[in-house]
Amino acid sequence: MMTGTLKDSYGRAIRDLRVSLTDRCNFRCFYCLPHGEPPIAPKEQMLSYEEIEYVCDIFVELGIEKLRLTGGEPMMRRDIETIIEKLSTLKAKGLLDLALTTNGYFLPDRAAGLKEAGLDRITISLDSLKRDTFKQMTGVDVLDRVLAGIEAAKQAGLQPIKINAVIVRGHNEDEVADFAAFAREHDVKMRFIEFMPLDSGHDWSRDDVVSGREILERISERYPLTPLNLARGSETSTRYRFADGAPGEIGIIAPVTEAFCGACSRIRLTADGQIRTCLFSTVEHSLRDVIRGGATRSEIIEYIEGVVMKKEPRHYINDPTFVAPSRSMSFIGG
Ligand code: SAM
């Protein structure tokens, strides 16, 4: 199957599209959407599943190989199984990987259905293994349910399962090695993410960031690690296995202290149909208006190619002039 290659003006090939299915969420993570700000997009401005299917078909024709569904909480979208079913047919056209990022709340009942619909892989967020800290960080007292969701995803065969934990100073940095123990026990890929300035409350401070290096040191004190000798390519994480051969894997995602923009292959589509060329973009490009305005397929392709050429060379978190995007992670699609 012949697919094109979307390239930006710095020669980076764009292979990875993150599609936000909704900007609504049932959690209130303090580092993202603490007060449950009202959704930005009224329903009629959200892309329908037919529109999502149509634009993803075009993106795959343009060389997108990985589709990750996210949000908000993507499982709050009632038609998610249908969306997955439709998108999984793109594997015949060059799509290699169809994944989902979720808070895990709905998985105990629905993991098997996601697999049946054609989902390949799943990433589940889990910020604490302690009930009180989990509640304090996410705003909801549902640790047991999320743990049951992880188990259900495993039973459904959505492996390899990735678990994401955002590590924030004074909240959960004391649990880093415990998370590593969890990875060993449950044979999951545990990924630690530095806290980024993408919180709707704009309370982010550099002092709250626990660096990737510190995370690595905290794990290595208890469990020596061996770097996985893989070409990192456009991956967000640096990966390690346990030196003693135990199951599980560790990934460190350090966009603040060790930016990886030079190899970025990602663009994003918000639930209301805006293309974002960087997590930290301050401008968006309305693909929704283009498709609803009656553009032909080739006009849409031309528009997308033009937008991708505007992809920023890097993020500016560490520059004194940095301005955080007005949308939080839940509105952008993490
Ligand atoms: N609701 C789903 C979930 O919980 O995974 C998907 C959307 S959520 C915005 C995607 C990921 O972004 C989660 O792993 C979340 O922890 C992470 N995230 C949100 N805000 C963040 C921030 N300010 N810094 C780092 N990671 C963040």
Short mmCIF file of C-alpha atoms and ligand atoms in Angstrom, two decimals:
data_model
loop_
_atom_site.label_atom_id
_atom_site.label_comp_id
_atom_site.label_asym_id
_atom_site.label_seq_id
_atom_site.Cartn_x
_atom_site.Cartn_y
_atom_site.Cartn_z
CA MET A 1 0.00 0.00 0.00
CA MET A 2 1.51 3.32 -1.07
CA THR A 3 1.24 6.12 1.44
CA GLY A 4 2.72 9.59 1.28
CA THR A 5 5.03 11.25 3.76
CA LEU A 6 3.96 14.39 5.57
CA LYS A 7 7.05 16.46 6.24
CA ASP A 8 7.47 19.72 8.10
CA SER A 9 9.77 22.56 7.13
CA TYR A 10 12.59 21.05 9.24
CA GLY A 11 12.43 17.74 7.40
CA ARG A 12 10.72 15.85 10.23
CA ALA A 13 8.37 13.13 8.97
CA ILE A 14 4.97 13.25 10.68
CA ARG A 15 3.87 9.68 11.42
CA ASP A 16 1.90 10.01 14.63
CA LEU A 17 -1.53 11.62 15.05
CA ARG A 18 -3.23 12.05 18.44
CA VAL A 19 -6.96 12.48 18.13
CA SER A 20 -8.91 13.90 21.04
CA LEU A 21 -12.41 12.42 21.10
CA THR A 22 -13.82 14.77 23.71
CA ASP A 23 -12.70 17.61 25.96
CA ARG A 24 -14.87 16.27 28.78
CA CYS A 25 -13.36 14.33 31.67
CA ASN A 26 -14.70 12.56 34.76
CA PHE A 27 -11.44 13.12 36.72
CA ARG A 28 -10.18 16.39 38.17
CA CYS A 29 -6.41 15.93 38.13
CA PHE A 30 -4.89 18.97 39.80
CA TYR A 31 -2.12 19.20 37.18
CA CYS A 32 -4.59 19.25 34.30
CA LEU A 33 -8.18 20.27 34.90
CA PRO A 34 -8.59 20.77 38.65
CA HIS A 35 -11.87 22.63 38.66
CA GLY A 36 -13.56 20.76 35.83
CA GLU A 37 -13.70 23.80 33.61
CA PRO A 38 -16.67 23.62 31.27
CA PRO A 39 -15.99 21.98 27.91
CA ILE A 40 -14.91 24.45 25.26
CA ALA A 41 -16.72 22.90 22.35
CA PRO A 42 -20.50 22.71 22.11
CA LYS A 43 -21.61 19.38 20.68
CA GLU A 44 -22.16 20.67 17.16
CA GLN A 45 -18.55 21.86 17.00
CA MET A 46 -17.16 18.44 17.91
CA LEU A 47 -16.17 16.19 15.06
CA SER A 48 -18.66 13.40 14.48
CA TYR A 49 -17.36 9.85 14.17
CA GLU A 50 -17.91 10.03 10.41
CA GLU A 51 -15.76 13.16 10.25
CA ILE A 52 -13.07 11.56 12.42
CA GLU A 53 -13.07 8.51 10.17
CA TYR A 54 -12.86 10.67 7.04
CA VAL A 55 -9.97 12.85 8.21
CA CYS A 56 -8.05 9.88 9.64
CA ASP A 57 -8.41 8.12 6.30
CA ILE A 58 -6.78 11.17 4.70
CA PHE A 59 -4.07 11.34 7.35
CA VAL A 60 -3.21 7.67 6.78
CA GLU A 61 -3.01 8.33 3.04
CA LEU A 62 -0.54 11.09 3.94
CA GLY A 63 1.68 8.68 5.89
CA ILE A 64 0.32 8.64 9.44
CA GLU A 65 1.18 5.21 10.87
CA LYS A 66 0.13 5.61 14.50
CA LEU A 67 -3.23 6.84 15.72
CA ARG A 68 -3.70 7.45 19.42
CA LEU A 69 -7.18 8.29 20.73
CA THR A 70 -7.19 10.54 23.74
CA GLY A 71 -9.05 13.42 25.39
CA GLY A 72 -10.38 14.60 27.92
CA GLU A 73 -11.46 11.11 28.82
CA PRO A 74 -11.99 9.40 25.45
CA MET A 75 -14.15 6.67 26.98
CA MET A 76 -16.74 9.28 27.90
CA ARG A 77 -17.53 9.33 24.23
CA ARG A 78 -20.34 6.79 23.86
CA ASP A 79 -19.51 5.96 20.26
CA ILE A 80 -15.86 5.11 20.99
CA GLU A 81 -16.25 1.43 20.07
CA THR A 82 -17.74 2.47 16.71
CA ILE A 83 -14.91 4.94 16.15
CA ILE A 84 -12.33 2.24 16.89
CA GLU A 85 -14.10 -0.21 14.59
CA LYS A 86 -14.07 2.30 11.74
CA LEU A 87 -10.47 3.37 12.33
CA SER A 88 -9.20 -0.19 12.55
CA THR A 89 -10.17 -0.66 8.89
CA LEU A 90 -7.40 1.84 8.07
CA LYS A 91 -4.89 -0.90 8.84
CA ALA A 92 -5.55 -2.15 5.33
CA LYS A 93 -4.37 1.25 4.08
CA GLY A 94 -1.10 1.60 5.97
CA LEU A 95 -2.06 2.29 9.60
CA LEU A 96 0.27 0.27 11.83
CA ASP A 97 -0.89 1.06 15.33
CA LEU A 98 -4.23 2.05 16.88
CA ALA A 99 -3.90 3.00 20.55
CA LEU A 100 -5.91 4.65 23.32
CA THR A 101 -4.98 6.69 26.39
CA THR A 102 -7.50 6.51 29.22
CA ASN A 103 -7.82 7.06 32.95
CA GLY A 104 -9.02 3.46 33.21
CA TYR A 105 -12.31 4.20 34.95
CA PHE A 106 -14.53 2.53 32.33
CA LEU A 107 -12.23 -0.40 31.58
CA PRO A 108 -13.57 -3.00 34.03
CA ASP A 109 -16.72 -3.33 31.89
CA ARG A 110 -15.49 -2.24 28.49
CA ALA A 111 -11.89 -3.39 27.92
CA ALA A 112 -12.96 -6.55 26.09
CA GLY A 113 -15.25 -4.54 23.78
CA LEU A 114 -12.40 -2.21 22.85
CA LYS A 115 -10.24 -5.16 21.88
CA GLU A 116 -13.06 -6.68 19.84
CA ALA A 117 -13.56 -3.37 18.06
CA GLY A 118 -9.95 -3.50 16.88
CA LEU A 119 -7.89 -1.56 19.42
CA ASP A 120 -4.22 -2.65 19.47
CA ARG A 121 -2.81 -1.10 22.62
CA ILE A 122 -3.77 0.90 25.65
CA THR A 123 -2.10 3.38 27.97
CA ILE A 124 -3.67 3.87 31.39
CA SER A 125 -2.94 6.80 33.69
CA LEU A 126 -2.17 5.95 37.31
CA ASP A 127 -0.63 8.66 39.49
CA SER A 128 -0.53 6.88 42.83
CA LEU A 129 -0.76 3.45 44.36
CA LYS A 130 -2.05 4.93 47.62
CA ARG A 131 -5.73 5.59 47.93
CA ASP A 132 -5.37 9.00 49.61
CA THR A 133 -2.75 10.33 47.22
CA PHE A 134 -4.68 9.03 44.22
CA LYS A 135 -7.75 10.90 45.42
CA GLN A 136 -5.79 14.04 46.18
CA MET A 137 -4.13 14.05 42.72
CA THR A 138 -7.09 13.05 40.57
CA GLY A 139 -9.98 14.47 42.58
CA VAL A 140 -11.77 11.11 42.62
CA ASP A 141 -11.63 8.21 45.06
CA VAL A 142 -11.45 5.38 42.55
CA LEU A 143 -8.00 3.78 42.82
CA ASP A 144 -9.44 0.25 43.15
CA ARG A 145 -11.56 0.69 40.06
CA VAL A 146 -8.59 1.85 37.98
CA LEU A 147 -6.53 -1.12 39.21
CA ALA A 148 -9.40 -3.39 38.18
CA GLY A 149 -9.39 -1.61 34.81
CA ILE A 150 -5.70 -2.40 34.32
CA GLU A 151 -6.40 -6.05 35.09
CA ALA A 152 -9.36 -6.07 32.68
CA ALA A 153 -7.18 -4.59 29.91
CA LYS A 154 -4.67 -7.37 30.51
CA GLN A 155 -7.34 -10.05 30.42
CA ALA A 156 -8.68 -8.57 27.18
CA GLY A 157 -5.24 -8.94 25.57
CA LEU A 158 -4.56 -5.23 25.08
CA GLN A 159 -0.88 -5.82 25.70
CA PRO A 160 1.71 -4.44 26.05
CA ILE A 161 0.03 -2.19 28.62
CA LYS A 162 1.63 1.14 29.35
CA ILE A 163 0.96 2.93 32.62
CA ASN A 164 1.53 6.72 32.78
CA ALA A 165 2.32 8.51 36.02
CA VAL A 166 2.91 12.26 36.16
CA ILE A 167 5.43 12.81 38.95
CA VAL A 168 4.95 16.05 40.88
CA ARG A 169 7.12 17.26 43.76
CA GLY A 170 5.46 16.91 47.14
CA HIS A 171 2.76 14.57 45.82
CA ASN A 172 4.08 11.27 44.53
CA GLU A 173 7.85 11.39 44.04
CA ASP A 174 8.17 9.10 47.07
CA GLU A 175 6.29 6.40 45.09
CA VAL A 176 8.61 6.19 42.10
CA ALA A 177 10.34 2.98 43.21
CA ASP A 178 6.97 1.49 44.25
CA PHE A 179 5.72 2.10 40.72
CA ALA A 180 8.78 0.22 39.45
CA ALA A 181 7.81 -2.66 41.77
CA PHE A 182 4.31 -2.50 40.25
CA ALA A 183 5.79 -2.77 36.74
CA ARG A 184 7.75 -5.88 37.76
CA GLU A 185 4.83 -7.53 39.48
CA HIS A 186 2.28 -6.85 36.74
CA ASP A 187 4.59 -6.98 33.71
CA VAL A 188 3.64 -3.53 32.42
CA LYS A 189 5.58 -0.67 30.86
CA MET A 190 5.67 1.97 33.55
CA ARG A 191 6.23 5.46 32.17
CA PHE A 192 7.11 8.44 34.30
CA ILE A 193 6.21 11.87 32.92
CA GLU A 194 7.65 15.20 34.01
CA PHE A 195 5.04 17.74 35.05
CA MET A 196 4.53 20.16 32.15
CA PRO A 197 3.07 23.68 32.15
CA LEU A 198 -0.25 22.53 30.71
CA ASP A 199 -2.51 22.86 33.73
CA SER A 200 -5.66 24.91 33.37
CA GLY A 201 -5.00 26.58 36.73
CA HIS A 202 -1.59 27.87 35.49
CA ASP A 203 -0.11 26.86 38.84
CA TRP A 204 2.87 25.06 37.28
CA SER A 205 6.20 25.97 38.75
CA ARG A 206 9.65 24.65 37.90
CA ASP A 207 10.09 23.66 41.56
CA ASP A 208 7.26 21.13 41.14
CA VAL A 209 9.05 19.30 38.33
CA VAL A 210 10.76 16.06 39.35
CA SER A 211 13.37 15.58 36.63
CA GLY A 212 13.73 12.42 34.60
CA ARG A 213 17.23 12.08 36.03
CA GLU A 214 15.94 12.13 39.62
CA ILE A 215 13.24 9.59 38.74
CA LEU A 216 15.88 7.30 37.28
CA GLU A 217 18.05 7.63 40.37
CA ARG A 218 15.15 6.85 42.68
CA ILE A 219 14.35 3.66 40.75
CA SER A 220 17.98 2.58 40.35
CA GLU A 221 18.55 2.75 44.11
CA ARG A 222 16.09 -0.12 44.52
CA TYR A 223 16.18 -1.82 41.12
CA PRO A 224 19.26 -1.43 38.91
CA LEU A 225 18.24 -0.69 35.32
CA THR A 226 19.78 -1.40 31.93
CA PRO A 227 19.09 0.96 29.02
CA LEU A 228 17.27 -0.71 26.18
CA ASN A 229 19.57 -0.48 23.21
CA LEU A 230 16.98 0.71 20.78
CA ALA A 231 17.19 3.50 18.28
CA ARG A 232 14.93 5.97 20.06
CA GLY A 233 13.60 7.47 16.83
CA SER A 234 10.62 9.66 17.51
CA GLU A 235 9.65 7.92 20.76
CA THR A 236 8.83 10.18 23.67
CA SER A 237 10.43 7.96 26.31
CA THR A 238 13.88 6.64 27.05
CA ARG A 239 13.40 3.00 27.95
CA TYR A 240 15.02 0.64 30.43
CA ARG A 241 14.63 -2.95 31.53
CA PHE A 242 15.37 -4.35 34.94
CA ALA A 243 19.00 -5.49 35.21
CA ASP A 244 17.96 -8.68 37.08
CA GLY A 245 15.76 -9.76 34.16
CA ALA A 246 12.44 -9.20 35.95
CA PRO A 247 9.40 -8.57 33.74
CA GLY A 248 8.17 -5.06 33.05
CA GLU A 249 9.83 -1.99 31.62
CA ILE A 250 10.57 1.59 32.64
CA GLY A 251 10.15 4.63 30.40
CA ILE A 252 11.11 8.18 31.28
CA ILE A 253 9.42 11.05 29.48
CA ALA A 254 11.31 14.26 30.21
CA PRO A 255 10.01 17.01 27.94
CA VAL A 256 10.95 19.75 30.41
CA THR A 257 14.55 18.85 31.31
CA GLU A 258 15.51 16.84 28.20
CA ALA A 259 13.41 18.08 25.29
CA PHE A 260 13.11 15.69 22.36
CA CYS A 261 11.64 18.08 19.79
CA GLY A 262 14.26 17.37 17.13
CA ALA A 263 12.79 13.93 16.52
CA CYS A 264 9.14 14.86 17.01
CA SER A 265 6.80 13.07 14.62
CA ARG A 266 3.54 14.13 16.26
CA ILE A 267 0.61 16.37 15.49
CA ARG A 268 -2.71 16.59 17.28
CA LEU A 269 -6.35 16.99 16.38
CA THR A 270 -8.58 18.47 19.09
CA ALA A 271 -12.13 17.23 19.69
CA ASP A 272 -13.43 20.34 17.93
CA GLY A 273 -11.34 19.65 14.87
CA GLN A 274 -8.35 21.97 15.33
CA ILE A 275 -4.91 20.78 14.25
CA ARG A 276 -2.16 21.55 16.76
CA THR A 277 1.38 21.10 15.54
CA CYS A 278 2.91 21.09 19.05
CA LEU A 279 1.57 20.46 22.57
CA PHE A 280 2.71 24.00 23.33
CA SER A 281 1.36 25.69 20.20
CA THR A 282 -0.36 28.98 20.77
CA VAL A 283 -2.11 28.80 17.40
CA GLU A 284 -4.53 26.21 16.01
CA HIS A 285 -5.70 25.41 12.51
CA SER A 286 -9.37 24.62 11.92
CA LEU A 287 -9.55 21.47 9.87
CA ARG A 288 -13.21 21.31 10.91
CA ASP A 289 -14.02 24.55 9.10
CA VAL A 290 -12.22 23.30 6.02
CA ILE A 291 -14.11 20.00 5.86
CA ARG A 292 -17.46 21.54 6.77
CA GLY A 293 -16.85 24.29 4.22
CA GLY A 294 -17.14 21.72 1.47
CA ALA A 295 -13.46 21.36 0.54
CA THR A 296 -12.59 18.48 -1.78
CA ARG A 297 -10.28 15.69 -0.63
CA SER A 298 -7.35 17.20 -2.51
CA GLU A 299 -8.05 20.64 -1.02
CA ILE A 300 -8.08 19.08 2.46
CA ILE A 301 -4.76 17.37 1.72
CA GLU A 302 -3.27 20.65 0.57
CA TYR A 303 -4.51 22.35 3.74
CA ILE A 304 -3.02 19.67 6.03
CA GLU A 305 0.32 19.78 4.20
CA GLY A 306 0.40 23.55 4.58
CA VAL A 307 -0.36 23.35 8.31
CA VAL A 308 2.34 20.73 8.91
CA MET A 309 4.89 23.05 7.27
CA LYS A 310 4.18 25.48 10.11
CA LYS A 311 5.17 23.00 12.84
CA GLU A 312 7.32 24.73 15.43
CA PRO A 313 11.02 23.77 15.59
CA ARG A 314 10.78 23.12 19.33
CA HIS A 315 8.88 24.07 22.46
CA TYR A 316 9.95 27.08 24.50
CA ILE A 317 9.22 25.89 28.06
CA ASN A 318 12.73 26.79 29.15
CA ASP A 319 12.85 30.24 27.55
CA PRO A 320 12.14 33.30 29.71
CA THR A 321 9.55 34.43 27.15
CA PHE A 322 7.57 31.14 27.34
CA VAL A 323 3.79 31.57 27.26
CA ALA A 324 1.75 28.52 28.30
CA PRO A 325 -0.98 27.58 25.83
CA SER A 326 -4.42 28.71 26.89
CA ARG A 327 -5.84 25.19 26.59
CA SER A 328 -4.96 22.61 29.25
CA MET A 329 -3.90 19.06 28.36
CA SER A 330 -7.51 17.89 28.63
CA PHE A 331 -8.62 20.32 25.92
CA ILE A 332 -5.60 19.71 23.70
CA GLY A 333 -5.65 15.93 23.92
CA GLY A 334 -2.75 14.50 25.91
N1 SAM B 1 -8.07 11.00 30.27
C1 SAM B 1 -7.03 10.23 29.68
C2 SAM B 1 -5.98 9.86 30.71
O1 SAM B 1 -6.18 10.16 31.89
O2 SAM B 1 -4.99 9.25 30.34
C3 SAM B 1 -6.38 10.85 28.46
C4 SAM B 1 -6.09 12.31 28.47
S1 SAM B 1 -4.86 12.84 29.63
C5 SAM B 1 -4.85 14.59 29.30
C6 SAM B 1 -3.38 12.19 28.90
C7 SAM B 1 -2.14 12.21 29.76
O3 SAM B 1 -1.74 13.55 29.95
C8 SAM B 1 -2.32 11.62 31.13
O4 SAM B 1 -1.38 10.60 31.33
C9 SAM B 1 -2.08 12.80 32.03
O5 SAM B 1 -1.53 12.39 33.24
C10 SAM B 1 -1.15 13.65 31.21
N2 SAM B 1 -1.10 15.06 31.64
C11 SAM B 1 -2.12 15.93 31.78
N3 SAM B 1 -1.69 17.13 32.20
C12 SAM B 1 -0.35 17.04 32.31
C13 SAM B 1 0.68 17.95 32.71
N4 SAM B 1 0.41 19.20 33.08
N5 SAM B 1 1.96 17.49 32.71
C14 SAM B 1 2.25 16.21 32.33
N6 SAM B 1 1.33 15.32 31.95
C15 SAM B 1 0.04 15.71 31.94
#
